[in-house]
Coordinates of C-alpha atoms (C1' of nucleotides) in Angstrom, one line a residue:
Chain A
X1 CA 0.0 0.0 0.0
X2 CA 1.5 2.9 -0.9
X3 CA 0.7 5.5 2.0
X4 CA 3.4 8.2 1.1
X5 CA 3.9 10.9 -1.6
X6 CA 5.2 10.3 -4.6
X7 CA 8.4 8.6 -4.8
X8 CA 12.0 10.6 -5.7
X9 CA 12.1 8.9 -9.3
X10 CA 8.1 10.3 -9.8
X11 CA 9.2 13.4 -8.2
X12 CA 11.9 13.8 -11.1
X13 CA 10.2 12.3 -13.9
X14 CA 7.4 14.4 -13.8
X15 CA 9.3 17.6 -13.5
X16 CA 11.5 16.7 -16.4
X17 CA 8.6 15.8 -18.5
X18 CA 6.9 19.3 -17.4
X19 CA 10.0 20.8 -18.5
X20 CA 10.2 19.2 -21.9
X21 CA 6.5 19.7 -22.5
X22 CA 6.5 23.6 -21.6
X23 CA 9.3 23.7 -24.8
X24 CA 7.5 21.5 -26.5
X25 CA 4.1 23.5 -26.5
X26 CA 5.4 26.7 -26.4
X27 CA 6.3 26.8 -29.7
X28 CA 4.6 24.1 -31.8
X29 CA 1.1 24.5 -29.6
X30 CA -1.2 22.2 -28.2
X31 CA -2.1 20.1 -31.8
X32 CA 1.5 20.7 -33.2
X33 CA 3.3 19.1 -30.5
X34 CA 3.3 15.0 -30.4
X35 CA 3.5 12.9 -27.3
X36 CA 6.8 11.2 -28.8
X37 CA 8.7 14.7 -29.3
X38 CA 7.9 15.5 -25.8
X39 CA 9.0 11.9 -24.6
X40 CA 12.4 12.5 -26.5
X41 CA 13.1 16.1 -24.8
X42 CA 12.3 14.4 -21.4
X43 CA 14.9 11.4 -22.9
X44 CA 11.9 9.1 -22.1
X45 CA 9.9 6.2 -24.0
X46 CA 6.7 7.2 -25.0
X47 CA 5.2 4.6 -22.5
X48 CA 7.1 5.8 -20.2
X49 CA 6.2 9.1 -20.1
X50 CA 2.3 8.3 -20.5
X51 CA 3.1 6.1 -17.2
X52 CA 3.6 9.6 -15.5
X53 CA 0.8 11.3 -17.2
X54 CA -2.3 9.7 -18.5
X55 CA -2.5 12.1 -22.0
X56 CA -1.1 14.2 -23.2
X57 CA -3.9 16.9 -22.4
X58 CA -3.2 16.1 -18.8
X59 CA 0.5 17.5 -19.1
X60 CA -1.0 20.5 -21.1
X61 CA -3.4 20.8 -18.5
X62 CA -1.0 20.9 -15.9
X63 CA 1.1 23.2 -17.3
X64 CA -1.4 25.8 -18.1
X65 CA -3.0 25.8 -14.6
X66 CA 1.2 25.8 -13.3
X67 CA 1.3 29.2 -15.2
X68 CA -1.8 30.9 -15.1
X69 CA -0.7 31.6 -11.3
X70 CA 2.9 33.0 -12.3
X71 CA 0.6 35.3 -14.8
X72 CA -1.7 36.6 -12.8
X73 CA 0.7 37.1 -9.7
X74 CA 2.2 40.1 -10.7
X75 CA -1.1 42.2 -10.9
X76 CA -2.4 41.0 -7.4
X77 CA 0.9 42.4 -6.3
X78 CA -0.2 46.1 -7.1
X79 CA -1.2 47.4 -3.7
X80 CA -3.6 50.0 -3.0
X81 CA -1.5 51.4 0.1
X82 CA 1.2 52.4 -2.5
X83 CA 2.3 55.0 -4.3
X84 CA -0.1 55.2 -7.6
X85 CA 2.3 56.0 -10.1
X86 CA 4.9 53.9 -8.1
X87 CA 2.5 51.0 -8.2
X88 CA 1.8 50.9 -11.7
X89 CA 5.3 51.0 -12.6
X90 CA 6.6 48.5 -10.7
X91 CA 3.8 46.4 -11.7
X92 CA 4.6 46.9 -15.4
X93 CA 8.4 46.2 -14.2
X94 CA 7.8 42.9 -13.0
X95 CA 5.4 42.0 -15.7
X96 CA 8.0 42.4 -18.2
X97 CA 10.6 40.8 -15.5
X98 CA 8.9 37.9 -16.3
X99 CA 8.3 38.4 -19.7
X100 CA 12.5 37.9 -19.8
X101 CA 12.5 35.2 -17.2
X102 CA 9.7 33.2 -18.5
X103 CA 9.6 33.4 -22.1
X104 CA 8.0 29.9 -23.2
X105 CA 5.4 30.1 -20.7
X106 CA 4.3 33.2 -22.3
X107 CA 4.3 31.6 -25.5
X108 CA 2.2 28.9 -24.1
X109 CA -0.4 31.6 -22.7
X110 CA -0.1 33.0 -26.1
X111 CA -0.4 30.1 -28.2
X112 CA -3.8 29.1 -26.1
X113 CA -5.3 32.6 -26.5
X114 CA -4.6 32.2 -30.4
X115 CA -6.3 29.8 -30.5
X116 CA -10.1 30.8 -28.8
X117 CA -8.5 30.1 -25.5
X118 CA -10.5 26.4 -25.5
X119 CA -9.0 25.4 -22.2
X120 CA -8.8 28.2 -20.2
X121 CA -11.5 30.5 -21.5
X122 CA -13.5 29.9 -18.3
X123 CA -10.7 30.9 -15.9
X124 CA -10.2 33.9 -17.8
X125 CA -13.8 35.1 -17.4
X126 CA -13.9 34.5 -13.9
X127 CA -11.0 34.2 -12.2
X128 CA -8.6 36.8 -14.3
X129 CA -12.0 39.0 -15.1
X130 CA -12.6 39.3 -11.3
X131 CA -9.1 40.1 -10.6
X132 CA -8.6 42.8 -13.3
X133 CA -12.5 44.3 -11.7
X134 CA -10.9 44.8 -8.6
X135 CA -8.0 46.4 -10.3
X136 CA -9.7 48.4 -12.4
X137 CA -11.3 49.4 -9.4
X138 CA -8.3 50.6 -7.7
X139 CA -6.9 52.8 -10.8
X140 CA -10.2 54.4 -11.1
X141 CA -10.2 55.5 -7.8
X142 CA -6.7 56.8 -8.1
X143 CA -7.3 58.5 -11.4
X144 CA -10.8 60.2 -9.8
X145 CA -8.4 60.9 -6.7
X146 CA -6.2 63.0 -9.5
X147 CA -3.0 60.8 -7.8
X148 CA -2.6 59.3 -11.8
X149 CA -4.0 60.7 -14.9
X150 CA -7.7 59.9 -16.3
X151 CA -7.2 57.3 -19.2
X152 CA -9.3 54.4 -20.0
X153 CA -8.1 51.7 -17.0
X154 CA -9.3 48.9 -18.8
X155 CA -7.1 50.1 -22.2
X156 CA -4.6 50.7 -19.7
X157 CA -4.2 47.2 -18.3
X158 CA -4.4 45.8 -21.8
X159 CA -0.9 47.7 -22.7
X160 CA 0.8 46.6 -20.3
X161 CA 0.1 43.2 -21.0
X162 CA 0.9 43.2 -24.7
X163 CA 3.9 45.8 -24.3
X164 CA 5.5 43.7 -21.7
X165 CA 4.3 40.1 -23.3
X166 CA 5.5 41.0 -27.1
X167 CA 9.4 40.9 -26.1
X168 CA 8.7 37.2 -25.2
X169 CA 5.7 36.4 -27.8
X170 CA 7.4 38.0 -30.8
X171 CA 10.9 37.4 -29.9
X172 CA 12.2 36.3 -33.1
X173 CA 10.4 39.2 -34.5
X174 CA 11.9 41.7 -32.5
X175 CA 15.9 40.3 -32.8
X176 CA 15.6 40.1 -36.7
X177 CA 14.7 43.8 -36.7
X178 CA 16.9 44.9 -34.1
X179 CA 19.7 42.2 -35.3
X180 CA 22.2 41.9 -32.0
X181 CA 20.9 44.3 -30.0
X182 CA 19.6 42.8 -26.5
X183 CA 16.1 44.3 -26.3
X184 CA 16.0 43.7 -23.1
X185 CA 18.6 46.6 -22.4
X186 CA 16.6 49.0 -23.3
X187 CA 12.9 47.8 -22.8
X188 CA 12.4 48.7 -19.4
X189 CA 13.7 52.2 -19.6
X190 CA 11.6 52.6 -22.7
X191 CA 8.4 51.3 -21.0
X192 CA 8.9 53.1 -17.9
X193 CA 9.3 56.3 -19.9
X194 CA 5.8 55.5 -21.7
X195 CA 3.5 54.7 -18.6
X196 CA 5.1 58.1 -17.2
X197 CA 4.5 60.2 -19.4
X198 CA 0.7 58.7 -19.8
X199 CA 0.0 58.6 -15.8
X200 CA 1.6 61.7 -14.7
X201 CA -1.3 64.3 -13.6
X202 CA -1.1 67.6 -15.7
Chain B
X1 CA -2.9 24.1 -75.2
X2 CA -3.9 26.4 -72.5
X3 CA -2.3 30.0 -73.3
X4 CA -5.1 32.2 -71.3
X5 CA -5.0 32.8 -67.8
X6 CA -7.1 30.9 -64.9
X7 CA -10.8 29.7 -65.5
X8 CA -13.5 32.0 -64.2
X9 CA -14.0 28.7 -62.3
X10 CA -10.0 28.5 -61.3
X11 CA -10.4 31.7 -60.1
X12 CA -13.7 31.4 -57.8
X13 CA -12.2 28.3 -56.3
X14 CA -9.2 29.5 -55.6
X15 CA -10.9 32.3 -53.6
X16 CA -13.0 30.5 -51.8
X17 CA -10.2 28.2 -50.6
X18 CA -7.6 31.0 -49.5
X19 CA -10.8 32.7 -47.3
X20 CA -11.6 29.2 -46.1
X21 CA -8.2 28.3 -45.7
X22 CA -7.4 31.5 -43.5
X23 CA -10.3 30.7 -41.3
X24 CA -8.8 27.7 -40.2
X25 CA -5.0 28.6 -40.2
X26 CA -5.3 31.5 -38.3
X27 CA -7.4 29.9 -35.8
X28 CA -5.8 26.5 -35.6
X29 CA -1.9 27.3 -36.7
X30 CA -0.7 25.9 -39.3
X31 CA -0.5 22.2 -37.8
X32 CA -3.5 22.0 -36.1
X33 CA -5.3 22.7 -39.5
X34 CA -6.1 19.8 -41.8
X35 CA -7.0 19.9 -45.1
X36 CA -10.1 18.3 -44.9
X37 CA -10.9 20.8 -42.5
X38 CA -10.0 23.3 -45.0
X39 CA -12.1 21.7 -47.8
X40 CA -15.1 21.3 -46.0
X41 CA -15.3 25.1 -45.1
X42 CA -14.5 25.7 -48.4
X43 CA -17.6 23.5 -49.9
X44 CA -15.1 21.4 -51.7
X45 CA -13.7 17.7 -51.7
X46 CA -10.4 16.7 -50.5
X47 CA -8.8 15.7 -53.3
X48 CA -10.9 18.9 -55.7
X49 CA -9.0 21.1 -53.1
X50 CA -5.6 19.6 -54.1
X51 CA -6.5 20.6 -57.6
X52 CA -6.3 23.8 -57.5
X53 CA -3.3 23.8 -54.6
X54 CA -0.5 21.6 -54.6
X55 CA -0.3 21.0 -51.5
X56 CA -1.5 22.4 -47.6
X57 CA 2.0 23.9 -47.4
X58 CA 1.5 25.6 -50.9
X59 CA -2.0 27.1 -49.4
X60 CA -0.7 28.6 -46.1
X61 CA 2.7 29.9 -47.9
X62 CA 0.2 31.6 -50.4
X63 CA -1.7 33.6 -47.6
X64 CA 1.4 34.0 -45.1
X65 CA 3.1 36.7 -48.5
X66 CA -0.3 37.9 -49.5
X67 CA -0.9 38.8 -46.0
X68 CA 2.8 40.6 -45.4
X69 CA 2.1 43.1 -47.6
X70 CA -0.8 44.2 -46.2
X71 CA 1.0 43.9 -43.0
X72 CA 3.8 46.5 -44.0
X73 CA 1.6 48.9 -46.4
X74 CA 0.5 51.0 -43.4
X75 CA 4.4 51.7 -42.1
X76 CA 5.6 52.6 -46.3
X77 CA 2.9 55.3 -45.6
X78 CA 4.7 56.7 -43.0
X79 CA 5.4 60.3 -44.8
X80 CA 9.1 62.0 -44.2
X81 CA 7.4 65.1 -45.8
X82 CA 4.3 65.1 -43.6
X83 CA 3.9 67.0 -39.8
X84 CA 6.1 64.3 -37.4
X85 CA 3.6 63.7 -34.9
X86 CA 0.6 63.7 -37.0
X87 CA 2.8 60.9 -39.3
X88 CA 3.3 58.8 -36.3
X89 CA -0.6 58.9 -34.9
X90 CA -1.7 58.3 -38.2
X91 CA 0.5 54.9 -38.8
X92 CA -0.9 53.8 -35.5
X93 CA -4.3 54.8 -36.2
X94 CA -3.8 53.1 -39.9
X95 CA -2.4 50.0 -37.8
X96 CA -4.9 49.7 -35.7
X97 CA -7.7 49.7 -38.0
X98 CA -6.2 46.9 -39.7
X99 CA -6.0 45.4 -36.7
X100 CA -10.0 45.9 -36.4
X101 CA -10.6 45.0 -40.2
X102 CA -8.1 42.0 -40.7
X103 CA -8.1 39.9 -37.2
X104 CA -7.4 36.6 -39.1
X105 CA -4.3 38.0 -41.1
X106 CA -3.1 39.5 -37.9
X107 CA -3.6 36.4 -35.8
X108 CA -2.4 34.0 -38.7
X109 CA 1.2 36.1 -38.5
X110 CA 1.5 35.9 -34.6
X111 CA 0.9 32.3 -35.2
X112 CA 3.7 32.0 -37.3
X113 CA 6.0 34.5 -35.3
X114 CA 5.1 32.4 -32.1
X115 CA 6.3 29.1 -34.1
X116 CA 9.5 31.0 -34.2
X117 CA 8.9 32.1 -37.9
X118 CA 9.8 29.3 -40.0
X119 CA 8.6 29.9 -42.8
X120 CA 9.1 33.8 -43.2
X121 CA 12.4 34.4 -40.3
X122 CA 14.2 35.1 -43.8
X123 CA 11.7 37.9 -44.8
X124 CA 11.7 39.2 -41.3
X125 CA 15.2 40.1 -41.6
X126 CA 15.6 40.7 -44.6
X127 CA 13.0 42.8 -46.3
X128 CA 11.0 43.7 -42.9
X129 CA 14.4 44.8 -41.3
X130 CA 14.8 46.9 -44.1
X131 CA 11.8 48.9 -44.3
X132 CA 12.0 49.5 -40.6
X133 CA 15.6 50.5 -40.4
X134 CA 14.8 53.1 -43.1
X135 CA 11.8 54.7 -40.6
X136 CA 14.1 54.3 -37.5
X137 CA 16.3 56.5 -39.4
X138 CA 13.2 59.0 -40.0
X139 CA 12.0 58.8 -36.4
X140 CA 15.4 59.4 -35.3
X141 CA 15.7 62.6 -37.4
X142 CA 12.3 64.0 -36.3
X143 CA 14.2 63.4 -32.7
X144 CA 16.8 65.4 -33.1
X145 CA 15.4 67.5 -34.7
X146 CA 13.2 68.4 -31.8
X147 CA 9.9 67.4 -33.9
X148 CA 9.0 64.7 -31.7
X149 CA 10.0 63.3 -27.8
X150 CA 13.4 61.3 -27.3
X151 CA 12.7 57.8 -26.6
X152 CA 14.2 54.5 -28.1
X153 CA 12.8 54.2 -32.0
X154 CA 12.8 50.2 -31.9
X155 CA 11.0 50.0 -28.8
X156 CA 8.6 52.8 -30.5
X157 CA 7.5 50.8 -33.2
X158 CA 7.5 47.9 -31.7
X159 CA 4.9 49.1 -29.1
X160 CA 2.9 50.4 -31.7
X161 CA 3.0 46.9 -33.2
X162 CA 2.1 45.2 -30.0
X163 CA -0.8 47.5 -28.5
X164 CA -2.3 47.5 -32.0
X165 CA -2.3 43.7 -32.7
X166 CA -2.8 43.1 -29.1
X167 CA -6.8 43.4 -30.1
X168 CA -6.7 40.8 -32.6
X169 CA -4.0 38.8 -31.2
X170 CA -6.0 38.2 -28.0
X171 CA -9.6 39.5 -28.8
X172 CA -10.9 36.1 -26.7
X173 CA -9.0 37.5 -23.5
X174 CA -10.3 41.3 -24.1
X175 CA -13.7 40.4 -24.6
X176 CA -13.6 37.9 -21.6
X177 CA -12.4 40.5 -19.5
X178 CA -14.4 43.8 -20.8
X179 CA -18.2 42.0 -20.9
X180 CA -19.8 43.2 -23.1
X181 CA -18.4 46.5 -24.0
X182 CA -16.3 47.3 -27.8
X183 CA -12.7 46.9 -27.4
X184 CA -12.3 49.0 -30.4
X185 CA -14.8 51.8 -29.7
X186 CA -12.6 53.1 -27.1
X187 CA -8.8 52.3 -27.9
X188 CA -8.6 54.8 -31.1
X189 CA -8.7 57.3 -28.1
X190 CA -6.5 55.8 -25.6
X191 CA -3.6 54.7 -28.0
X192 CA -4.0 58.4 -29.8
X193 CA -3.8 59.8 -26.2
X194 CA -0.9 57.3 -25.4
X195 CA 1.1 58.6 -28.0
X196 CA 0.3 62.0 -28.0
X197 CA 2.1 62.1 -24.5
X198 CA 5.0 60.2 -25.2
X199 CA 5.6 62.0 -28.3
X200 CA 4.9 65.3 -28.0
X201 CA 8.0 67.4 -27.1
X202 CA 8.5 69.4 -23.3
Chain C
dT1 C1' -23.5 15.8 -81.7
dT2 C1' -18.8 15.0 -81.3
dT3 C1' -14.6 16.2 -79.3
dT4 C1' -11.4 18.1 -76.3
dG5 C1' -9.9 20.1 -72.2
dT6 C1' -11.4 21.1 -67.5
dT7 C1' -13.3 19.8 -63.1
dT8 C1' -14.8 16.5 -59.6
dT9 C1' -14.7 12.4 -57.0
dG10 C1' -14.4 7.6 -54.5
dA11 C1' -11.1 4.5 -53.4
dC12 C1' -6.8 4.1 -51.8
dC13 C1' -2.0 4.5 -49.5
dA14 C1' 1.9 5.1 -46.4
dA15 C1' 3.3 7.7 -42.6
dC16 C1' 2.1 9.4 -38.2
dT17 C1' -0.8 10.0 -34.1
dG18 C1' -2.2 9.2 -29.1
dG19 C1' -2.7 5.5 -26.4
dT20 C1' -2.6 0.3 -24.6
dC21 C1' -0.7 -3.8 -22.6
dA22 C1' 1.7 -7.7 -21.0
dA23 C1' 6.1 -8.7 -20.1
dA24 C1' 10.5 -7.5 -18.4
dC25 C1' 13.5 -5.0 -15.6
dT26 C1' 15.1 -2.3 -11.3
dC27 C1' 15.3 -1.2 -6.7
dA28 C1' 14.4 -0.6 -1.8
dC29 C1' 13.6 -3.1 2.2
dG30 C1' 12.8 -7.0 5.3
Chain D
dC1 C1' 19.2 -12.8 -0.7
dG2 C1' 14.4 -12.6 -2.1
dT3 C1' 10.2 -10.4 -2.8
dG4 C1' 6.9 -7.1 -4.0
dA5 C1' 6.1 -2.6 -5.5
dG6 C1' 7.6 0.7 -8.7
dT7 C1' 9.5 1.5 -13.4
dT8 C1' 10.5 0.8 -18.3
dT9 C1' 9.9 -1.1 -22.7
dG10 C1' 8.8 -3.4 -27.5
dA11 C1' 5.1 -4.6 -30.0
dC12 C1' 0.9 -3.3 -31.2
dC13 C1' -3.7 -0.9 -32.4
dA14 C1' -7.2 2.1 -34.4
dG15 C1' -7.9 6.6 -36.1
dT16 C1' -6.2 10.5 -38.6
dT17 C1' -3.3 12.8 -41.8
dG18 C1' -1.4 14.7 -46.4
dG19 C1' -1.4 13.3 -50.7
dT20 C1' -2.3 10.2 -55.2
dC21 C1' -4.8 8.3 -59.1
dA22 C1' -7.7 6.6 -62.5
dA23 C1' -12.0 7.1 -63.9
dA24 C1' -16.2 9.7 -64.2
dA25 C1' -18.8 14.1 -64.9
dC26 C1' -19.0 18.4 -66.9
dA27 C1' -18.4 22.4 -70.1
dA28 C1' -17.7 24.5 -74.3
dA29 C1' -16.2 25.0 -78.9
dA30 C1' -16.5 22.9 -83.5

DNA sequence: TTTTGTTTTGACCAACTGGTCAAACTCACG
DNA sequence: CGTGAGTTTGACCAGTTGGTCAAAACAAAA
């Protein structure tokens, strides 16, 4: 009877698999990624690896909830105690942080938003829709306050998102135009620079 | 001996299956479509489909370059003769109706940029590095020439990329998170506003 | 109507896909 | 050492995929 956790060989499997999967995904997506490529990554049988996991949905599955926390993590951050402006840059700081830390699982967000957002579309009209409410909340009240300028909060949130998500989504986009340039470098100056000069009160 | 061009018929079907065909690439990627998937949108058989196409590869390739032009048009506009500021909101207005107008192009493109761009990296950086070097060049001149703000010309147009496509890109998440309410009735305003405080000179 | 080129299709194929299964192997522990 | 649970694998399967092909259906000019 097996009354503990999972063993140290489960423990290891499964995170390598995870790992090989996110690559995997991220940039072939759900339907262009096979079972067999994901077992070879993890330098695993194809059995073997369905002995860990019982589809491959599951390990898509698992991801995607593994990541959807990471994502949503930086917003819930933003604290209504703070500064307003201060708050909003930072939040767009970390957001692209982890735009550079965490470039595939971006992709993977990215690819399953592509695509209709079959798995996850519930969370993100609940869950993420409730969160962004309460945000939206908070910035209004700031902006009415006169502590950030008035613009559109929902617009607002949605630039932060895809200024801070395209450096991971559209990477190979963004290095063949800038050729060896990090953009990275100079990003986060560039974005802070932005979100300044559209919050600052007049 | 055939010495005229296509068949009115040739020319109908071949229509039909590039609209089809975009419907399911753009939505799918390129291999999570199948061609019978394709053909059936398209009202046609399998094998009728792979009369006028040689192959599925053939199909996608033939949308992915019609589709990059249309992509690019709106940043050749950009006007070294015209009022600096004016030239910029316009190229994101321009952009961002396009956005509005073409959502399958612009999500069949991020779908191939999230792939990591193997079938058009070479255009990227090649013809698409070249058009933009030319307007960083522009931008930069308008700069220093006191015509517009200072800030980093890459990371310029790449925002205006990103916050423009962003509503095609991830229309499912927008709408998820705004109800009910246009996306686009309001963002005209708040990108024009955007840039008209990043750009405009102190 | 005949003839000739164009268009459409059902039947088919080989490669690949996600997933199963029984048998074999490994390993910690008594 | 032995034994039982945990782990790994080769062989296999049914469904799907992109693509082919010969024959049939159709259109239009003579």
């Amino acid at each position: 009877m097996n009354t503990q956790g999972p063993t140290r060989i489960q423990k290891k499997n499964r995170a390598v698999i995870l790992e090989a999967a996110l690559d995997v995904f991220s940039t072939h997506g759900f339907r262009g990624s096979t079972v067999d490529q994901i077992a070879k990554e993890a330098g695993l049988s194809k059995p073997n690896l369905l002995y860990y996991f019982p589809s491959k949905e599951a390990i898509h599955a698992s991801l995607l909830e593994q990541m959807l926390d990471t994502w949503l993590d930086p917003l819930r951050e933003m604290d209504p105690e703070g500064d307003p402006l201060e708050e909003v840059l930072a939040y767009v700081a970390r957001k692209l942080e982890i735009s550079r830390t965490y470039p595939r699982e971006s992709r993977l967000f990215a690819n399953e938003i592509l695509q209709g957002a079959p798995r996850i579309g519930e969370v993100l009209s609940t869950d993420l829709k409730a969160l962004v409410d309460e945000k939206i909340d908070l910035l209004t009240r700031w902006m009415k306050a006169g502590h950030i300028a008035q613009v559109h909060p929902y617009h607002l949130i949605f630039s932060i998102w895809s200024l801070t998500q395209h450096y991971a989504d559209f990477d190979v986009q963004v290095r063949a135009v800038m050729g060896d340039q990090d953009p990275f470098q100079s990003a986060p100056e560039f974005i802070e620079t932005l979100y300044r000069r559209l919050l600052t009160p007049t």
